[in-house]
Coordinates of C-alpha atoms and ligand atoms in Angstrom, one line a residue:
X1 CA 81.9 181.5 96.6
X2 CA 82.6 178.4 98.8
X3 CA 86.0 176.9 98.4
X4 CA 85.8 173.6 96.6
X5 CA 87.0 170.5 98.6
X6 CA 90.7 169.8 98.0
X7 CA 91.4 166.9 95.7
X8 CA 93.0 164.1 97.8
X9 CA 94.6 162.4 94.8
X10 CA 96.8 165.5 94.4
X11 CA 98.2 164.9 97.9
X12 CA 99.6 161.5 97.0
X13 CA 103.3 161.8 96.4
X14 CA 105.1 160.2 93.5
X15 CA 107.1 157.1 94.3
X16 CA 110.4 158.8 93.3
X17 CA 109.7 161.7 95.6
X18 CA 109.1 159.3 98.5
X19 CA 112.3 157.4 97.7
X20 CA 114.4 160.5 97.9
X21 CA 112.8 161.7 101.2
X22 CA 114.9 161.6 104.3
X23 CA 112.4 159.6 106.3
X24 CA 112.9 156.6 104.0
X25 CA 116.7 156.7 104.1
X26 CA 117.0 154.2 107.0
X27 CA 114.9 151.6 105.2
X28 CA 116.8 152.1 102.0
X29 CA 120.0 151.3 103.9
X30 CA 118.7 147.9 104.8
X31 CA 116.6 147.0 101.7
X32 CA 117.1 147.0 98.0
X33 CA 115.8 150.1 96.3
X34 CA 113.5 148.3 93.8
X35 CA 111.9 146.4 96.7
X36 CA 111.3 149.6 98.6
X37 CA 109.9 151.3 95.5
X38 CA 107.6 148.3 95.0
X39 CA 106.1 148.5 98.5
X40 CA 105.8 152.3 98.5
X41 CA 103.9 151.9 95.3
X42 CA 101.6 149.3 96.9
X43 CA 100.9 151.5 99.8
X44 CA 100.1 154.4 97.5
X45 CA 97.9 152.1 95.4
X46 CA 96.0 151.0 98.5
X47 CA 95.4 154.6 99.5
X48 CA 94.3 155.5 96.0
X49 CA 91.7 152.7 96.2
X50 CA 90.6 154.1 99.5
X51 CA 90.1 157.5 98.0
X52 CA 88.2 156.0 95.1
X53 CA 85.9 154.1 97.5
X54 CA 85.2 157.4 99.3
X55 CA 86.9 156.1 102.5
X56 CA 89.8 158.6 102.5
X57 CA 89.4 162.4 102.3
X58 CA 92.1 165.0 101.9
X59 CA 92.2 166.0 105.6
X60 CA 92.7 162.4 106.8
X61 CA 95.3 161.8 104.1
X62 CA 97.2 164.9 105.0
X63 CA 97.2 163.8 108.6
X64 CA 98.4 160.3 107.6
X65 CA 101.3 161.8 105.6
X66 CA 102.1 164.1 108.4
X67 CA 102.6 161.4 111.0
X68 CA 104.8 159.2 108.7
X69 CA 102.3 156.5 107.9
X70 CA 103.7 156.0 104.4
X71 CA 107.2 155.0 105.7
X72 CA 105.7 153.0 108.5
X73 CA 103.4 151.0 106.3
X74 CA 106.2 150.4 103.8
X75 CA 108.3 149.0 106.6
X76 CA 105.4 146.9 107.8
X77 CA 105.2 145.3 104.4
X78 CA 108.8 144.2 104.7
X79 CA 108.1 142.8 108.2
X80 CA 105.1 140.9 106.9
X81 CA 107.0 139.5 104.0
X82 CA 109.8 138.2 106.3
X83 CA 107.1 136.3 108.2
X84 CA 105.4 134.8 105.2
X85 CA 105.9 131.5 103.5
X86 CA 106.4 128.2 105.2
X87 CA 107.3 129.1 108.8
X88 CA 107.5 127.1 112.0
X89 CA 104.3 127.3 114.1
X90 CA 103.3 125.8 117.5
X91 CA 100.3 123.6 117.0
X92 CA 98.2 124.0 120.1
X93 CA 95.0 123.2 118.1
X94 CA 95.0 119.6 119.1
X95 CA 94.6 118.3 115.6
X96 CA 97.5 115.8 115.3
X97 CA 97.5 115.4 111.5
X98 CA 96.5 119.0 110.7
X99 CA 96.6 119.4 107.0
X100 CA 96.9 123.2 107.2
X101 CA 99.9 122.9 109.5
X102 CA 101.7 120.2 107.4
X103 CA 100.3 116.9 108.8
X104 CA 102.8 114.6 110.4
X105 CA 106.0 116.1 112.0
X106 CA 108.5 113.4 111.2
X107 CA 111.0 111.6 113.4
X108 CA 114.4 113.3 113.9
X109 CA 116.1 110.3 112.3
X110 CA 114.0 110.7 109.2
X111 CA 114.6 114.4 109.1
X112 CA 118.3 113.9 109.4
X113 CA 118.2 111.4 106.6
X114 CA 116.3 113.9 104.5
X115 CA 118.8 116.6 105.2
X116 CA 121.7 114.3 104.3
X117 CA 120.1 113.3 101.0
X118 CA 119.5 116.9 100.1
X119 CA 123.0 118.0 100.8
X120 CA 125.0 115.1 99.3
X121 CA 125.2 112.6 96.4
X122 CA 123.6 109.3 97.0
X123 CA 122.7 105.9 95.6
X124 CA 119.5 107.0 94.2
X125 CA 119.3 105.0 91.0
X126 CA 122.5 102.8 91.2
X127 CA 123.0 99.6 93.0
X128 CA 126.3 100.0 94.8
X129 CA 127.0 96.3 94.8
X130 CA 126.6 95.6 91.1
X131 CA 127.1 99.1 89.8
X132 CA 124.0 98.7 87.7
X133 CA 121.1 101.1 87.3
X134 CA 118.1 100.3 89.5
X135 CA 114.8 101.7 90.6
X136 CA 114.8 104.6 92.9
X137 CA 112.2 103.1 95.1
X138 CA 113.5 99.6 95.1
X139 CA 114.5 99.6 98.8
X140 CA 111.2 101.4 99.7
X141 CA 109.3 98.7 97.9
X142 CA 111.1 96.0 99.8
X143 CA 110.4 97.7 103.1
X144 CA 106.7 98.0 102.2
X145 CA 106.6 94.3 101.3
X146 CA 108.1 93.3 104.7
X147 CA 105.8 95.6 106.6
X148 CA 102.5 95.0 104.9
X149 CA 102.7 91.4 103.6
X150 CA 102.1 92.5 100.0
X151 CA 104.1 91.1 97.1
X152 CA 105.4 94.5 95.9
X153 CA 105.2 98.2 96.6
X154 CA 105.8 101.5 94.8
X155 CA 105.8 105.1 96.0
X156 CA 104.6 108.3 94.5
X157 CA 104.1 112.0 95.5
X158 CA 100.9 111.6 97.5
X159 CA 97.8 109.4 97.7
X160 CA 96.0 111.6 95.1
X161 CA 98.8 110.9 92.7
X162 CA 98.6 107.2 93.6
X163 CA 94.9 107.3 92.7
X164 CA 95.5 109.1 89.4
X165 CA 98.2 106.5 88.5
X166 CA 96.2 103.5 89.3
X167 CA 93.0 104.7 87.7
X168 CA 94.9 105.7 84.6
X169 CA 96.8 102.4 84.5
X170 CA 93.9 100.0 85.1
X171 CA 91.0 101.9 83.7
X172 CA 92.0 104.4 81.0
X173 CA 89.3 104.3 78.3
X174 CA 87.4 101.8 80.4
X175 CA 85.1 101.9 83.3
X176 CA 85.7 102.0 87.1
X177 CA 82.9 100.8 89.4
X178 CA 82.6 102.6 92.7
X179 CA 79.9 102.6 95.3
X180 CA 77.8 105.7 95.2
X181 CA 78.4 106.2 98.9
X182 CA 82.1 106.4 98.4
X183 CA 82.3 109.1 95.8
X184 CA 83.8 111.5 98.2
X185 CA 85.6 114.8 98.1
X186 CA 88.9 114.6 100.0
X187 CA 90.2 118.1 100.8
X188 CA 89.7 121.1 98.6
X189 CA 90.0 120.0 95.0
X190 CA 90.2 116.2 95.2
X191 CA 86.9 114.8 94.2
X192 CA 86.8 111.2 93.2
X193 CA 84.7 111.7 90.1
X194 CA 86.9 114.5 88.8
X195 CA 90.1 112.6 89.4
X196 CA 88.6 109.7 87.6
X197 CA 87.7 111.6 84.5
X198 CA 91.1 113.3 84.4
X199 CA 92.6 109.8 84.6
X200 CA 90.6 108.8 81.5
X201 CA 88.4 106.4 83.4
X202 CA 84.7 106.4 83.1
X203 CA 82.8 106.3 86.4
X204 CA 80.1 103.7 87.0
X205 CA 78.2 104.1 90.2
X206 CA 77.0 101.0 92.1
X207 CA 74.3 100.9 94.7
X208 CA 72.9 103.9 96.6
X209 CA 74.3 106.5 98.9
X210 CA 73.7 104.4 102.0
X211 CA 73.6 100.9 100.8
X212 CA 75.8 99.0 98.3
X213 CA 76.0 95.3 98.1
X214 CA 78.3 92.9 96.2
X215 CA 75.5 92.1 93.7
X216 CA 75.3 95.8 92.8
X217 CA 78.9 95.6 91.7
X218 CA 78.3 92.3 90.0
X219 CA 75.5 93.6 87.9
X220 CA 77.4 96.8 87.0
X221 CA 80.5 94.8 85.8
X222 CA 81.0 94.2 82.1
X223 CA 83.7 93.6 79.5
X224 CA 84.2 97.4 79.6
X225 CA 85.1 97.4 83.3
X226 CA 88.8 98.1 84.1
X227 CA 88.7 98.4 87.8
X228 CA 86.6 97.7 90.9
X229 CA 87.4 100.4 93.4
X230 CA 86.7 100.8 97.1
X231 CA 87.4 104.2 98.7
X232 CA 87.7 104.7 102.4
X233 CA 85.4 107.5 103.2
X234 CA 87.9 109.1 105.5
X235 CA 86.3 112.4 106.4
X236 CA 82.6 111.5 106.6
X237 CA 80.4 108.7 107.9
X238 CA 77.0 107.5 106.8
X239 CA 75.2 106.4 109.8
X240 CA 71.9 104.5 110.3
X241 CA 70.6 102.1 107.7
X242 CA 73.8 101.4 105.9
X243 CA 75.6 98.6 104.1
X244 CA 78.8 98.6 102.2
X245 CA 80.6 96.1 100.1
X246 CA 83.5 94.7 102.1
X247 CA 86.9 94.7 100.6
X248 CA 87.0 90.9 100.7
X249 CA 83.8 90.8 98.7
X250 CA 85.3 93.2 96.2
X251 CA 88.5 91.2 95.9
X252 CA 86.5 88.0 95.4
X253 CA 84.4 89.6 92.7
X254 CA 87.5 90.8 90.9
X255 CA 88.9 87.3 91.0
X256 CA 85.7 85.9 89.7
X257 CA 85.3 88.4 86.8
X258 CA 89.0 88.8 86.1
X259 CA 88.9 92.5 86.8
X260 CA 91.5 94.5 88.8
X261 CA 90.5 95.7 92.3
X262 CA 91.9 98.6 94.4
X263 CA 91.3 100.0 97.8
X264 CA 92.1 103.6 98.5
X265 CA 92.7 103.6 102.2
X266 CA 93.8 107.2 102.6
X267 CA 95.0 107.5 106.1
X268 CA 96.5 104.0 106.2
X269 CA 96.9 102.7 109.7
X270 CA 99.9 100.4 109.7
X271 CA 99.8 97.9 112.5
X272 CA 102.9 98.1 114.6
X273 CA 104.2 96.6 117.8
X274 CA 104.0 98.9 120.8
X275 CA 101.6 101.4 119.3
X276 CA 98.2 99.8 118.8
X277 CA 96.6 103.2 118.1
X278 CA 93.7 101.8 120.1
X279 CA 91.5 104.8 119.6
X280 CA 91.8 104.2 115.9
X281 CA 91.0 100.5 116.0
X282 CA 88.1 101.0 113.6
X283 CA 90.4 102.5 110.9
X284 CA 91.1 99.7 108.4
X285 CA 94.7 98.6 108.7
X286 CA 97.0 98.4 105.7
X287 CA 97.9 94.8 106.5
X288 CA 94.2 93.7 106.7
X289 CA 93.5 95.4 103.4
X290 CA 96.4 93.5 101.8
X291 CA 95.2 90.2 103.4
X292 CA 91.7 90.8 101.9
X293 CA 93.2 89.9 98.5
X294 CA 92.5 93.1 96.7
X295 CA 95.1 93.7 93.9
X296 CA 96.4 97.1 95.1
X297 CA 96.0 99.2 98.3
X298 CA 97.1 102.8 98.4
X299 CA 97.6 105.1 101.4
X300 CA 99.3 108.4 102.4
X301 CA 102.8 108.7 103.8
X302 CA 102.1 111.7 106.0
X303 CA 98.8 110.7 107.6
X304 CA 98.8 107.8 110.2
X305 CA 102.1 106.5 108.9
X306 CA 103.7 109.6 110.3
X307 CA 106.3 110.1 107.5
X308 CA 106.9 112.7 104.8
X309 CA 104.3 113.4 102.1
X310 CA 103.9 110.5 99.8
X311 CA 101.5 108.0 98.3
X312 CA 102.3 104.4 98.9
X313 CA 100.9 101.6 96.8
X314 CA 101.2 97.9 97.7
X315 CA 99.8 94.8 96.2
X316 CA 100.3 92.1 93.6
X317 CA 103.6 92.0 91.8
X318 CA 102.0 92.0 88.4
X319 CA 99.8 95.0 89.2
X320 CA 102.7 97.0 90.7
X321 CA 104.7 96.2 87.5
X322 CA 102.0 97.7 85.4
X323 CA 101.9 100.9 87.5
X324 CA 105.6 101.2 87.1
X325 CA 105.4 100.9 83.4
X326 CA 103.0 103.8 83.0
X327 CA 104.7 107.1 82.0
X328 CA 102.6 108.9 84.5
X329 CA 104.6 107.1 87.2
X330 CA 107.6 109.0 85.9
X331 CA 105.7 112.3 86.4
X332 CA 104.6 111.5 90.0
X333 CA 107.6 109.6 91.3
X334 CA 109.3 110.7 94.5
X335 CA 112.4 112.8 94.8
X336 CA 115.5 111.6 96.7
X337 CA 114.8 113.7 99.8
X338 CA 111.4 112.1 100.4
X339 CA 112.7 108.7 99.6
X340 CA 115.3 109.1 102.3
X341 CA 112.7 110.2 104.8
X342 CA 110.4 107.4 104.0
X343 CA 113.1 104.7 104.1
X344 CA 114.0 106.0 107.5
X345 CA 110.4 106.1 108.8
X346 CA 109.6 102.6 107.5
X347 CA 112.9 101.5 109.0
X348 CA 111.7 102.6 112.4
X349 CA 108.6 100.4 112.0
X350 CA 110.7 97.5 110.9
X351 CA 113.0 97.9 113.9
X352 CA 110.0 97.8 116.3
X353 CA 110.4 101.6 117.0
X354 CA 107.0 102.8 115.6
X355 CA 106.2 104.1 119.0
X356 CA 108.9 106.8 118.5
X357 CA 107.1 108.2 115.4
X358 CA 106.0 111.6 116.7
X359 CA 102.4 111.6 115.4
X360 CA 101.8 108.0 116.6
X361 CA 103.1 109.0 120.0
X362 CA 100.8 112.0 120.1
X363 CA 97.8 109.8 119.1
X364 CA 98.6 107.5 122.1
X365 CA 99.1 110.2 124.8
X366 CA 96.8 109.6 127.7
X367 CA 94.9 112.1 129.9
X368 CA 97.3 111.2 132.8
X369 CA 100.4 112.0 130.6
X370 CA 98.9 115.3 129.3
X371 CA 97.4 116.7 132.5
X372 CA 100.7 117.9 134.1
X373 CA 101.6 119.7 130.9
X374 CA 98.1 121.4 130.8
X375 CA 98.4 122.4 134.5
X376 CA 101.9 123.8 134.0
X377 CA 100.7 125.8 131.1
X378 CA 97.7 127.1 132.9
X379 CA 99.9 128.2 135.9
X380 CA 102.4 130.0 133.6
X381 CA 99.8 131.7 131.6
X382 CA 97.8 132.9 134.6
X383 CA 101.1 134.4 136.0
X384 CA 101.2 136.7 133.0
X385 CA 98.3 138.7 134.6
X386 CA 96.1 139.1 131.6
X387 CA 94.4 135.7 131.6
X388 CA 92.2 133.4 133.5
X389 CA 93.4 129.9 132.7
X390 CA 91.5 126.8 133.5
X391 CA 92.2 123.1 132.8
X392 CA 89.2 121.3 131.6
X393 CA 88.7 117.9 130.0
X394 CA 88.1 118.0 126.3
X395 CA 89.1 116.1 123.1
X396 CA 91.7 116.3 120.4
X397 CA 91.3 115.0 116.9
X398 CA 93.4 112.6 114.7
X399 CA 93.0 115.0 111.8
X400 CA 93.5 114.8 108.0
X401 CA 90.2 113.1 107.6
X402 CA 91.3 110.1 109.6
X403 CA 88.4 108.8 111.7
X404 CA 86.3 112.0 112.0
X405 CA 84.2 110.5 114.8
X406 CA 87.2 109.5 116.9
X407 CA 87.9 111.9 119.7
X408 CA 91.0 111.6 121.9
X409 CA 90.3 112.7 125.5
X410 CA 92.6 115.6 126.4
X411 CA 93.0 118.0 129.2
X412 CA 93.1 121.4 127.6
X413 CA 93.7 125.0 128.9
X414 CA 90.8 127.3 128.5
X415 CA 91.8 130.9 128.4
X416 CA 89.8 134.0 129.1
X417 CA 91.2 137.5 128.7
X418 CA 89.7 140.7 130.1
X419 CA 91.2 142.7 127.3
X420 CA 90.4 140.9 124.1
X421 CA 88.1 138.4 122.5
X422 CA 89.0 134.8 121.7
X423 CA 89.1 135.8 118.0
X424 CA 91.4 138.7 118.6
X425 CA 93.6 136.5 120.8
X426 CA 93.8 133.7 118.2
X427 CA 94.7 136.3 115.5
X428 CA 97.4 137.9 117.6
X429 CA 98.9 134.5 118.3
X430 CA 99.0 133.7 114.6
X431 CA 100.7 137.0 113.9
X432 CA 103.2 136.5 116.7
X433 CA 106.7 135.1 116.7
X434 CA 106.7 132.1 117.0
X435 CA 103.2 131.8 115.5
X436 CA 100.8 129.8 117.6
X437 CA 97.7 128.1 116.3
X438 CA 95.0 127.4 119.0
X439 CA 91.4 126.6 118.6
X440 CA 88.3 128.5 119.5
X441 CA 85.5 126.8 121.2
X442 CA 82.3 128.5 122.5
X443 CA 84.0 131.9 122.2
X444 CA 87.0 130.8 124.3
X445 CA 90.6 130.2 123.3
X446 CA 91.6 126.6 123.9
X447 CA 95.2 125.3 124.0
X448 CA 95.6 121.6 123.6
X449 CA 98.9 120.1 124.9
X450 CA 98.6 116.9 122.8
X451 CA 100.1 118.4 119.7
X452 CA 103.0 120.3 121.4
X453 CA 106.4 119.1 120.2
X454 CA 109.5 119.1 122.3
X455 CA 110.3 122.8 123.2
X456 CA 106.9 124.0 122.2
X457 CA 105.8 124.7 125.8
X458 CA 108.6 127.3 126.0
X459 CA 107.8 128.7 122.6
X460 CA 104.2 129.0 123.5
X461 CA 105.0 130.9 126.7
X462 CA 107.4 133.2 124.8
X463 CA 104.7 134.0 122.3
X464 CA 102.2 134.8 125.0
X465 CA 104.7 136.9 126.9
X466 CA 105.4 138.9 123.8
X467 CA 101.7 139.3 123.2
X468 CA 101.0 140.5 126.7
X469 CA 103.9 142.9 126.5
X470 CA 102.7 144.4 123.2
X471 CA 99.7 145.7 124.9
X472 CA 96.0 145.4 124.2
X473 CA 95.7 144.7 120.6
X474 CA 98.1 146.6 118.4
X475 CA 99.3 143.3 116.9
X476 CA 95.7 142.4 116.2
X477 CA 95.2 145.4 114.1
X478 CA 98.3 145.2 111.9
X479 CA 97.1 143.7 108.7
X480 CA 94.4 141.2 108.0
Ligands
PLP1 C1 93.7 111.8 102.3 C2 93.2 110.9 101.3 C3 93.6 110.9 99.9 C4 94.6 111.9 99.5 O1 95.8 111.7 100.0 P1 97.0 112.7 99.9 O2 98.2 111.9 100.3 O3 96.7 113.9 100.7 O4 97.1 113.0 98.4 C5 93.0 110.0 99.0 N1 92.1 109.1 99.4 C6 91.7 109.1 100.7 C7 90.6 108.1 101.1 C8 92.2 109.9 101.7 O5 91.8 109.9 102.9

């Protein structure tokens, strides 16, 4: 009679048994017992699933256990956990306002102000001169007024919250008219029609996808209309036979019909001395939007402004007062740390120091300024032996949906490795310490110097040196 195949499930040890094994003792000295037990359990569960799927037989499992894979994989889970969460990365992808990498890196003064606000008590809602309670964003509002020319300003968590607040305030139980061509999705779960319905506003579309005129808005307007809205279609463009209602026309219509008007600018380019952001000249500026006469304009704090995450709303005094009176404002208002960072960032603009805002500086860097960095990088990377590095002219992107058709000419380093594919290289860099995010183009790894911060060149080289030292791909196989 043939011997029946051994049952692999029987070979899986119990968690308790593993915990009392000698091999696990060093890990137990460093980590709490419950956490070790949890990860041992996870590894065993994973193996159990492999057996169930028919991917792991008794012989292979026995070999695995024999060579200490259980302890090793448990330890790897600790290593991976230590590297998870929000960690510093080197952005060599060349996308300045990279949403996945946290958009704008803020000015050191703003960061210092944020740290101070977090660690200490502060005048958040008291006026130190009168001793009276005041609004937490009073100073912010004043800075916004001086910078944008609006009558008043208010700040909330992000531009999505600003939209929710203004749709709910001006159009709850009423209609909001928007051009059909501007019903955009901005990022993963932010679709204009969805936000509108959640805000209690009823959507009325005007015009067609490619053409909307003022008279389309005029004929859609009625006594049920609460808001005429214009949305900057940040992340896409309709080209060809197109026509859109201008913000001035929208403002005029609102005046004529006595209906509130709003312009969601999104990226919000603030005009500032010294940094014209010439490449982004086609992005509507906040000041121009205010001048158009629309009641309120909203824009993000962490896109072209270059500050911490926030949604800024500026406009007519009366309209801002209404927004402030809405209980939703209380739910989406800013915390003291962000207020400190924003006050500091806007202060830089007011002091004529906008050119110091890191993301603005990155957006203005020229080919001539970047070439020496690219060449230095290429030389150092070539010296590591594994790579063939070449400097070629390419383009970076502003990012976060700002001006998708604007490309910023950049000299980049194109890397080729004899040992691994561009994909494997990019993955190893993401797993490395410090993590590096590069871009892949035509099956080659591309490093863009535009988005490197002070010290990043050294960090990048450290990461590459570690990667080369680790051999031909072990790091690429550890985990997904
Ligand atoms: C980015 C963007 C938003 C969302 O801004 P967040 O600050 O990310 O919430 C809203 N509207 C437009 C037009 C945008 O470009």
